[in-house]
PDB file of C-alpha atoms in Angstrom:
ATOM      1  CA  UNK A   1       0.000   0.000   0.000  1.00  0.00           C
ATOM      2  CA  UNK A   2       1.293   3.445  -0.866  1.00  0.00           C
ATOM      3  CA  UNK A   3       2.003   5.679   2.123  1.00  0.00           C
ATOM      4  CA  UNK A   4      -0.862   8.234   2.080  1.00  0.00           C
ATOM      5  CA  UNK A   5       1.262  10.840   3.812  1.00  0.00           C
ATOM      6  CA  UNK A   6       3.535  11.111   0.777  1.00  0.00           C
ATOM      7  CA  UNK A   7       1.738  13.158  -1.816  1.00  0.00           C
ATOM      8  CA  UNK A   8       2.347  12.990  -5.536  1.00  0.00           C
ATOM      9  CA  UNK A   9       4.940  15.575  -6.624  1.00  0.00           C
ATOM     10  CA  UNK A  10       3.341  18.994  -6.527  1.00  0.00           C
ATOM     11  CA  UNK A  11       3.811  21.005  -9.717  1.00  0.00           C
ATOM     12  CA  UNK A  12       3.562  24.783  -9.596  1.00  0.00           C
ATOM     13  CA  UNK A  13       2.034  25.123 -13.050  1.00  0.00           C
ATOM     14  CA  UNK A  14       0.976  28.753 -13.022  1.00  0.00           C
ATOM     15  CA  UNK A  15       3.800  30.322 -11.063  1.00  0.00           C
ATOM     16  CA  UNK A  16       7.120  29.368  -9.474  1.00  0.00           C
ATOM     17  CA  UNK A  17       7.234  27.851  -5.967  1.00  0.00           C
ATOM     18  CA  UNK A  18       7.282  30.482  -3.213  1.00  0.00           C
ATOM     19  CA  UNK A  19      10.717  31.522  -1.990  1.00  0.00           C
ATOM     20  CA  UNK A  20       9.872  30.204   1.487  1.00  0.00           C
ATOM     21  CA  UNK A  21       9.756  26.690   0.015  1.00  0.00           C
ATOM     22  CA  UNK A  22      13.449  26.595  -0.829  1.00  0.00           C
ATOM     23  CA  UNK A  23      15.348  29.793  -0.079  1.00  0.00           C
ATOM     24  CA  UNK A  24      17.180  30.255   3.196  1.00  0.00           C
ATOM     25  CA  UNK A  25      16.579  33.372   5.234  1.00  0.00           C
ATOM     26  CA  UNK A  26      18.994  36.135   4.231  1.00  0.00           C
ATOM     27  CA  UNK A  27      21.657  37.145   6.716  1.00  0.00           C
ATOM     28  CA  UNK A  28      21.774  33.847   8.635  1.00  0.00           C
ATOM     29  CA  UNK A  29      25.052  33.278  10.441  1.00  0.00           C
ATOM     30  CA  UNK A  30      27.079  30.118   9.947  1.00  0.00           C
ATOM     31  CA  UNK A  31      25.922  28.885  13.337  1.00  0.00           C
ATOM     32  CA  UNK A  32      22.274  29.484  12.452  1.00  0.00           C
ATOM     33  CA  UNK A  33      22.680  27.608   9.170  1.00  0.00           C
ATOM     34  CA  UNK A  34      24.265  24.726  11.049  1.00  0.00           C
ATOM     35  CA  UNK A  35      21.399  24.630  13.543  1.00  0.00           C
ATOM     36  CA  UNK A  36      18.914  24.575  10.661  1.00  0.00           C
ATOM     37  CA  UNK A  37      20.631  21.566   9.092  1.00  0.00           C
ATOM     38  CA  UNK A  38      21.029  19.749  12.425  1.00  0.00           C
ATOM     39  CA  UNK A  39      17.354  20.208  13.215  1.00  0.00           C
ATOM     40  CA  UNK A  40      16.206  18.958   9.815  1.00  0.00           C
ATOM     41  CA  UNK A  41      18.491  15.913   9.905  1.00  0.00           C
ATOM     42  CA  UNK A  42      17.492  14.990  13.454  1.00  0.00           C
ATOM     43  CA  UNK A  43      20.863  15.760  15.021  1.00  0.00           C
ATOM     44  CA  UNK A  44      24.485  16.454  14.118  1.00  0.00           C
ATOM     45  CA  UNK A  45      25.362  12.750  14.210  1.00  0.00           C
ATOM     46  CA  UNK A  46      22.917  12.144  11.343  1.00  0.00           C
ATOM     47  CA  UNK A  47      24.741  14.402   8.889  1.00  0.00           C
ATOM     48  CA  UNK A  48      27.844  12.399   8.004  1.00  0.00           C
ATOM     49  CA  UNK A  49      28.855  10.747   4.734  1.00  0.00           C
ATOM     50  CA  UNK A  50      31.506   8.069   4.479  1.00  0.00           C
ATOM     51  CA  UNK A  51      34.563   8.861   2.360  1.00  0.00           C
ATOM     52  CA  UNK A  52      36.197   5.456   2.518  1.00  0.00           C
ATOM     53  CA  UNK A  53      39.215   4.226   4.497  1.00  0.00           C
ATOM     54  CA  UNK A  54      37.451   5.186   7.732  1.00  0.00           C
ATOM     55  CA  UNK A  55      37.121   8.847   6.783  1.00  0.00           C
ATOM     56  CA  UNK A  56      33.920  10.856   7.013  1.00  0.00           C
ATOM     57  CA  UNK A  57      32.642  14.354   6.295  1.00  0.00           C
ATOM     58  CA  UNK A  58      29.837  16.520   7.601  1.00  0.00           C
ATOM     59  CA  UNK A  59      27.203  17.045   4.902  1.00  0.00           C
ATOM     60  CA  UNK A  60      24.483  19.614   4.262  1.00  0.00           C
ATOM     61  CA  UNK A  61      21.355  19.664   2.122  1.00  0.00           C
ATOM     62  CA  UNK A  62      21.030  22.284  -0.609  1.00  0.00           C
ATOM     63  CA  UNK A  63      17.674  23.122  -2.225  1.00  0.00           C
ATOM     64  CA  UNK A  64      17.747  24.418  -5.781  1.00  0.00           C
ATOM     65  CA  UNK A  65      14.902  25.747  -7.899  1.00  0.00           C
ATOM     66  CA  UNK A  66      14.792  24.788 -11.556  1.00  0.00           C
ATOM     67  CA  UNK A  67      13.052  27.843 -13.066  1.00  0.00           C
ATOM     68  CA  UNK A  68      12.080  26.227 -16.357  1.00  0.00           C
ATOM     69  CA  UNK A  69      10.342  23.272 -14.733  1.00  0.00           C
ATOM     70  CA  UNK A  70       9.355  25.022 -11.489  1.00  0.00           C
ATOM     71  CA  UNK A  71      10.609  22.088  -9.459  1.00  0.00           C
ATOM     72  CA  UNK A  72      12.701  22.069  -6.309  1.00  0.00           C
ATOM     73  CA  UNK A  73      15.559  19.601  -6.212  1.00  0.00           C
ATOM     74  CA  UNK A  74      17.505  18.522  -3.144  1.00  0.00           C
ATOM     75  CA  UNK A  75      21.226  17.789  -3.158  1.00  0.00           C
ATOM     76  CA  UNK A  76      23.532  16.414  -0.487  1.00  0.00           C
ATOM     77  CA  UNK A  77      26.855  18.287  -0.388  1.00  0.00           C
ATOM     78  CA  UNK A  78      30.095  17.837   1.555  1.00  0.00           C
ATOM     79  CA  UNK A  79      33.763  18.760   1.349  1.00  0.00           C
ATOM     80  CA  UNK A  80      36.647  16.326   0.929  1.00  0.00           C
ATOM     81  CA  UNK A  81      40.206  17.682   0.860  1.00  0.00           C
ATOM     82  CA  UNK A  82      39.092  21.006  -0.517  1.00  0.00           C
ATOM     83  CA  UNK A  83      36.839  19.496  -3.162  1.00  0.00           C
ATOM     84  CA  UNK A  84      33.040  19.565  -3.031  1.00  0.00           C
ATOM     85  CA  UNK A  85      31.160  16.286  -3.265  1.00  0.00           C
ATOM     86  CA  UNK A  86      27.496  16.168  -4.209  1.00  0.00           C
ATOM     87  CA  UNK A  87      24.678  13.671  -4.646  1.00  0.00           C
ATOM     88  CA  UNK A  88      21.215  14.291  -6.065  1.00  0.00           C
ATOM     89  CA  UNK A  89      18.527  13.165  -3.607  1.00  0.00           C
ATOM     90  CA  UNK A  90      15.301  13.911  -5.457  1.00  0.00           C
ATOM     91  CA  UNK A  91      12.519  16.448  -5.776  1.00  0.00           C
ATOM     92  CA  UNK A  92      10.798  17.970  -2.739  1.00  0.00           C
ATOM     93  CA  UNK A  93       7.326  19.435  -2.870  1.00  0.00           C
ATOM     94  CA  UNK A  94       6.440  21.001   0.461  1.00  0.00           C
ATOM     95  CA  UNK A  95       5.637  24.715   0.778  1.00  0.00           C
ATOM     96  CA  UNK A  96       8.239  25.509   3.447  1.00  0.00           C
ATOM     97  CA  UNK A  97      12.006  25.178   3.418  1.00  0.00           C
ATOM     98  CA  UNK A  98      12.003  23.538   6.851  1.00  0.00           C
ATOM     99  CA  UNK A  99       9.771  20.675   5.735  1.00  0.00           C
ATOM    100  CA  UNK A 100      11.647  20.240   2.453  1.00  0.00           C
ATOM    101  CA  UNK A 101      14.942  19.966   4.341  1.00  0.00           C
ATOM    102  CA  UNK A 102      13.466  17.289   6.614  1.00  0.00           C
ATOM    103  CA  UNK A 103      12.241  15.299   3.634  1.00  0.00           C
ATOM    104  CA  UNK A 104      15.574  15.674   1.848  1.00  0.00           C
ATOM    105  CA  UNK A 105      17.464  14.290   4.856  1.00  0.00           C
ATOM    106  CA  UNK A 106      14.995  11.430   5.035  1.00  0.00           C
ATOM    107  CA  UNK A 107      15.727  10.668   1.377  1.00  0.00           C
ATOM    108  CA  UNK A 108      19.444  10.661   2.165  1.00  0.00           C
ATOM    109  CA  UNK A 109      18.908   8.062   4.875  1.00  0.00           C
ATOM    110  CA  UNK A 110      16.614   5.923   2.729  1.00  0.00           C
ATOM    111  CA  UNK A 111      19.201   5.980  -0.057  1.00  0.00           C
ATOM    112  CA  UNK A 112      21.861   4.917   2.483  1.00  0.00           C
ATOM    113  CA  UNK A 113      24.090   7.869   1.661  1.00  0.00           C
ATOM    114  CA  UNK A 114      24.798   8.614   5.326  1.00  0.00           C
ATOM    115  CA  UNK A 115      26.636   6.887   8.126  1.00  0.00           C
ATOM    116  CA  UNK A 116      26.458   7.035  11.911  1.00  0.00           C
ATOM    117  CA  UNK A 117      29.946   7.914  13.229  1.00  0.00           C
ATOM    118  CA  UNK A 118      31.462   5.505  15.690  1.00  0.00           C
ATOM    119  CA  UNK A 119      31.505   7.053  19.179  1.00  0.00           C
ATOM    120  CA  UNK A 120      34.543   7.395  21.356  1.00  0.00           C
ATOM    121  CA  UNK A 121      35.421   4.494  23.613  1.00  0.00           C
ATOM    122  CA  UNK A 122      34.141   6.326  26.693  1.00  0.00           C
ATOM    123  CA  UNK A 123      30.915   7.419  24.991  1.00  0.00           C
ATOM    124  CA  UNK A 124      27.576   6.590  26.608  1.00  0.00           C
ATOM    125  CA  UNK A 125      26.735   4.915  23.247  1.00  0.00           C
ATOM    126  CA  UNK A 126      29.870   2.793  23.288  1.00  0.00           C
ATOM    127  CA  UNK A 127      28.182  -0.603  23.150  1.00  0.00           C
ATOM    128  CA  UNK A 128      26.889  -2.227  19.950  1.00  0.00           C
ATOM    129  CA  UNK A 129      23.387  -2.412  21.476  1.00  0.00           C
ATOM    130  CA  UNK A 130      23.381   1.293  22.297  1.00  0.00           C
ATOM    131  CA  UNK A 131      24.596   2.211  18.821  1.00  0.00           C
ATOM    132  CA  UNK A 132      21.873   0.058  17.295  1.00  0.00           C
ATOM    133  CA  UNK A 133      19.230   1.886  19.329  1.00  0.00           C
ATOM    134  CA  UNK A 134      20.621   5.282  18.377  1.00  0.00           C
ATOM    135  CA  UNK A 135      20.783   4.383  14.690  1.00  0.00           C
ATOM    136  CA  UNK A 136      17.192   3.173  14.738  1.00  0.00           C
ATOM    137  CA  UNK A 137      15.909   6.272  16.473  1.00  0.00           C
ATOM    138  CA  UNK A 138      14.083   8.618  14.153  1.00  0.00           C
ATOM    139  CA  UNK A 139      12.101  11.696  15.063  1.00  0.00           C
ATOM    140  CA  UNK A 140       9.332  10.892  12.600  1.00  0.00           C
ATOM    141  CA  UNK A 141       8.262   8.522   9.821  1.00  0.00           C
ATOM    142  CA  UNK A 142       9.245   5.391  11.744  1.00  0.00           C
ATOM    143  CA  UNK A 143       7.936   2.084  10.413  1.00  0.00           C
ATOM    144  CA  UNK A 144       5.250   1.785  13.151  1.00  0.00           C
ATOM    145  CA  UNK A 145       4.149   5.368  12.480  1.00  0.00           C
ATOM    146  CA  UNK A 146       3.910   4.811   8.721  1.00  0.00           C
ATOM    147  CA  UNK A 147       1.948   1.593   9.248  1.00  0.00           C
ATOM    148  CA  UNK A 148      -0.447   3.356  11.600  1.00  0.00           C
ATOM    149  CA  UNK A 149      -0.995   6.257   9.195  1.00  0.00           C
ATOM    150  CA  UNK A 150      -1.669   3.862   6.321  1.00  0.00           C
ATOM    151  CA  UNK A 151      -4.210   1.954   8.402  1.00  0.00           C
ATOM    152  CA  UNK A 152      -5.954   5.184   9.430  1.00  0.00           C
ATOM    153  CA  UNK A 153      -6.028   6.410   5.841  1.00  0.00           C
ATOM    154  CA  UNK A 154      -7.526   3.099   4.676  1.00  0.00           C
ATOM    155  CA  UNK A 155     -10.514   3.779   6.956  1.00  0.00           C
ATOM    156  CA  UNK A 156     -11.289   6.976   5.059  1.00  0.00           C
ATOM    157  CA  UNK A 157      -9.950   9.376   7.667  1.00  0.00           C
ATOM    158  CA  UNK A 158      -7.846  12.366   6.682  1.00  0.00           C
ATOM    159  CA  UNK A 159      -5.376  14.069   8.971  1.00  0.00           C
ATOM    160  CA  UNK A 160      -2.313  16.221   9.369  1.00  0.00           C
ATOM    161  CA  UNK A 161       1.130  14.758  10.002  1.00  0.00           C
ATOM    162  CA  UNK A 162       3.841  15.827  12.458  1.00  0.00           C
ATOM    163  CA  UNK A 163       2.295  19.136  13.490  1.00  0.00           C
ATOM    164  CA  UNK A 164       1.666  21.021  16.759  1.00  0.00           C
ATOM    165  CA  UNK A 165      -1.986  20.550  17.761  1.00  0.00           C
ATOM    166  CA  UNK A 166      -1.995  23.832  19.677  1.00  0.00           C
ATOM    167  CA  UNK A 167      -0.421  26.965  18.261  1.00  0.00           C
ATOM    168  CA  UNK A 168       2.376  28.216  20.477  1.00  0.00           C
ATOM    169  CA  UNK A 169       2.835  24.843  22.216  1.00  0.00           C
ATOM    170  CA  UNK A 170       6.167  23.359  21.181  1.00  0.00           C
ATOM    171  CA  UNK A 171       4.906  19.794  21.095  1.00  0.00           C
ATOM    172  CA  UNK A 172       4.188  17.949  17.829  1.00  0.00           C
ATOM    173  CA  UNK A 173       1.783  15.068  17.418  1.00  0.00           C
ATOM    174  CA  UNK A 174       2.338  12.336  14.832  1.00  0.00           C
ATOM    175  CA  UNK A 175      -1.247  12.401  13.534  1.00  0.00           C
ATOM    176  CA  UNK A 176      -3.616  15.316  14.101  1.00  0.00           C
ATOM    177  CA  UNK A 177      -7.350  15.704  13.479  1.00  0.00           C
ATOM    178  CA  UNK A 178      -7.801  19.480  13.900  1.00  0.00           C
ATOM    179  CA  UNK A 179     -11.587  19.701  13.471  1.00  0.00           C
ATOM    180  CA  UNK A 180     -12.368  17.241  16.255  1.00  0.00           C
ATOM    181  CA  UNK A 181      -9.272  18.057  18.318  1.00  0.00           C
ATOM    182  CA  UNK A 182      -7.766  14.584  18.464  1.00  0.00           C
ATOM    183  CA  UNK A 183      -3.985  14.170  18.661  1.00  0.00           C
ATOM    184  CA  UNK A 184      -2.343  10.780  18.101  1.00  0.00           C
ATOM    185  CA  UNK A 185       1.175   9.875  19.205  1.00  0.00           C
ATOM    186  CA  UNK A 186       3.027   6.797  17.957  1.00  0.00           C
ATOM    187  CA  UNK A 187       5.357   5.921  20.834  1.00  0.00           C
ATOM    188  CA  UNK A 188       8.428   3.733  20.476  1.00  0.00           C
ATOM    189  CA  UNK A 189       8.632   1.088  23.187  1.00  0.00           C
ATOM    190  CA  UNK A 190      12.201   1.903  24.140  1.00  0.00           C
ATOM    191  CA  UNK A 191      12.260   5.690  24.001  1.00  0.00           C
ATOM    192  CA  UNK A 192       8.936   6.140  25.764  1.00  0.00           C
ATOM    193  CA  UNK A 193       9.460   3.447  28.383  1.00  0.00           C
ATOM    194  CA  UNK A 194       6.842   0.818  27.506  1.00  0.00           C
ATOM    195  CA  UNK A 195       6.142  -1.210  30.645  1.00  0.00           C
ATOM    196  CA  UNK A 196       5.980  -4.410  28.594  1.00  0.00           C
ATOM    197  CA  UNK A 197       9.083  -4.085  26.449  1.00  0.00           C
ATOM    198  CA  UNK A 198      11.437  -1.497  27.915  1.00  0.00           C
ATOM    199  CA  UNK A 199      14.556  -3.117  29.314  1.00  0.00           C
ATOM    200  CA  UNK A 200      17.110  -0.938  31.139  1.00  0.00           C
ATOM    201  CA  UNK A 201      20.564  -0.807  29.617  1.00  0.00           C
ATOM    202  CA  UNK A 202      23.201  -2.963  31.257  1.00  0.00           C
ATOM    203  CA  UNK A 203      25.871  -0.297  30.840  1.00  0.00           C
ATOM    204  CA  UNK A 204      25.470   3.375  31.696  1.00  0.00           C
ATOM    205  CA  UNK A 205      22.115   2.421  33.187  1.00  0.00           C
ATOM    206  CA  UNK A 206      21.846   5.652  35.192  1.00  0.00           C
ATOM    207  CA  UNK A 207      22.118   7.775  32.058  1.00  0.00           C
ATOM    208  CA  UNK A 208      19.590   5.736  30.098  1.00  0.00           C
ATOM    209  CA  UNK A 209      17.100   5.395  32.951  1.00  0.00           C
ATOM    210  CA  UNK A 210      17.150   9.143  33.537  1.00  0.00           C
ATOM    211  CA  UNK A 211      16.720   9.816  29.825  1.00  0.00           C
ATOM    212  CA  UNK A 212      13.722   7.499  29.487  1.00  0.00           C
ATOM    213  CA  UNK A 213      12.140   8.888  32.670  1.00  0.00           C
ATOM    214  CA  UNK A 214      12.468  12.425  31.282  1.00  0.00           C
ATOM    215  CA  UNK A 215      10.686  11.248  28.146  1.00  0.00           C
ATOM    216  CA  UNK A 216       7.891   9.778  30.244  1.00  0.00           C
ATOM    217  CA  UNK A 217       7.536  13.009  32.200  1.00  0.00           C
ATOM    218  CA  UNK A 218       7.444  15.013  28.980  1.00  0.00           C
ATOM    219  CA  UNK A 219       4.752  12.713  27.572  1.00  0.00           C
ATOM    220  CA  UNK A 220       2.581  13.205  30.644  1.00  0.00           C
ATOM    221  CA  UNK A 221       3.131  16.949  30.506  1.00  0.00           C
ATOM    222  CA  UNK A 222       2.179  17.003  26.816  1.00  0.00           C
ATOM    223  CA  UNK A 223      -1.018  15.057  27.512  1.00  0.00           C
ATOM    224  CA  UNK A 224      -1.929  17.413  30.335  1.00  0.00           C
ATOM    225  CA  UNK A 225      -1.367  20.558  28.276  1.00  0.00           C
ATOM    226  CA  UNK A 226      -3.335  19.279  25.305  1.00  0.00           C
ATOM    227  CA  UNK A 227      -6.231  18.084  27.441  1.00  0.00           C
ATOM    228  CA  UNK A 228      -6.346  21.478  29.153  1.00  0.00           C
ATOM    229  CA  UNK A 229      -6.710  23.019  25.686  1.00  0.00           C
ATOM    230  CA  UNK A 230      -9.680  20.785  24.884  1.00  0.00           C
ATOM    231  CA  UNK A 231      -7.857  18.060  22.960  1.00  0.00           C
ATOM    232  CA  UNK A 232      -8.211  14.309  23.296  1.00  0.00           C
ATOM    233  CA  UNK A 233      -4.879  12.477  23.270  1.00  0.00           C
ATOM    234  CA  UNK A 234      -4.437   8.938  21.959  1.00  0.00           C
ATOM    235  CA  UNK A 235      -1.120   7.140  22.385  1.00  0.00           C
ATOM    236  CA  UNK A 236      -0.324   4.043  20.352  1.00  0.00           C
ATOM    237  CA  UNK A 237       2.583   1.840  21.352  1.00  0.00           C
ATOM    238  CA  UNK A 238       5.030   0.554  18.783  1.00  0.00           C
ATOM    239  CA  UNK A 239       4.076  -3.047  19.632  1.00  0.00           C
ATOM    240  CA  UNK A 240       0.354  -2.546  18.996  1.00  0.00           C
ATOM    241  CA  UNK A 241      -1.302  -3.861  15.851  1.00  0.00           C
ATOM    242  CA  UNK A 242      -1.698  -0.799  13.572  1.00  0.00           C
ATOM    243  CA  UNK A 243      -5.044  -1.957  12.148  1.00  0.00           C
ATOM    244  CA  UNK A 244      -6.528  -2.440  15.613  1.00  0.00           C
ATOM    245  CA  UNK A 245      -5.125   0.891  16.772  1.00  0.00           C
ATOM    246  CA  UNK A 246      -6.532   2.631  13.679  1.00  0.00           C
ATOM    247  CA  UNK A 247      -9.980   1.187  14.409  1.00  0.00           C
ATOM    248  CA  UNK A 248      -9.789   2.513  17.950  1.00  0.00           C
ATOM    249  CA  UNK A 249      -8.832   5.929  16.630  1.00  0.00           C
ATOM    250  CA  UNK A 250     -11.646   5.860  14.056  1.00  0.00           C
ATOM    251  CA  UNK A 251     -14.276   5.297  16.750  1.00  0.00           C
ATOM    252  CA  UNK A 252     -13.017   8.281  18.723  1.00  0.00           C
ATOM    253  CA  UNK A 253     -12.705  10.613  15.727  1.00  0.00           C
ATOM    254  CA  UNK A 254     -16.121   9.824  14.268  1.00  0.00           C
ATOM    255  CA  UNK A 255     -17.829  10.286  17.619  1.00  0.00           C
ATOM    256  CA  UNK A 256     -16.225  13.561  18.670  1.00  0.00           C
TER     257      UNK A 256
END
């Protein structure tokens, strides 16, 4: 089944795409540009390309407008011994630069153009198990989330993806039904501390336990804030059957 959240390429037939869809803000400092790229990629450690022989380079995404076709193309760029390397990632079709950068970085990961640098020996992610968890961690569009969205879409429901339910509240829900004020979160069993499947790390357990507990506290705080604003919050665990979860969501949405 095709992922319903991925629209067919949008073509600006009558006029070029708006500048906000691809141009960076003028006057941004180097630090601000770096922060923009880090945020879109999901962290600095997600921005590296392998150069062979154990070498690596920090990459950035560049968005370019093709005036004649009115399409926005995304490129991955990096520097290697004074020379610029580049790889074409694909077209992006969102109306904001921020979203197009996120999608471009996702394309880079899906095309396996990026690597996760090996941490230092004393790093808190120094074990193979920890590195595996970190590599699998994604801020959005995880496999459980995509499966859930597809199941919801198959029931005839339409929604927004990865958006703040309440304006001004810096919390994003994975699936949002604005008209009926229902916010759905797809929670990973490890990162959100599922009581059935979360297993504390054997090494650096204090660090990991504190991190997971902070996530739990943030989840409860998010639920509280949204409920105070009149929203109904639904949380779906990674281990749940997406079809069953979608049916549960459908009942709530259609009866709100």
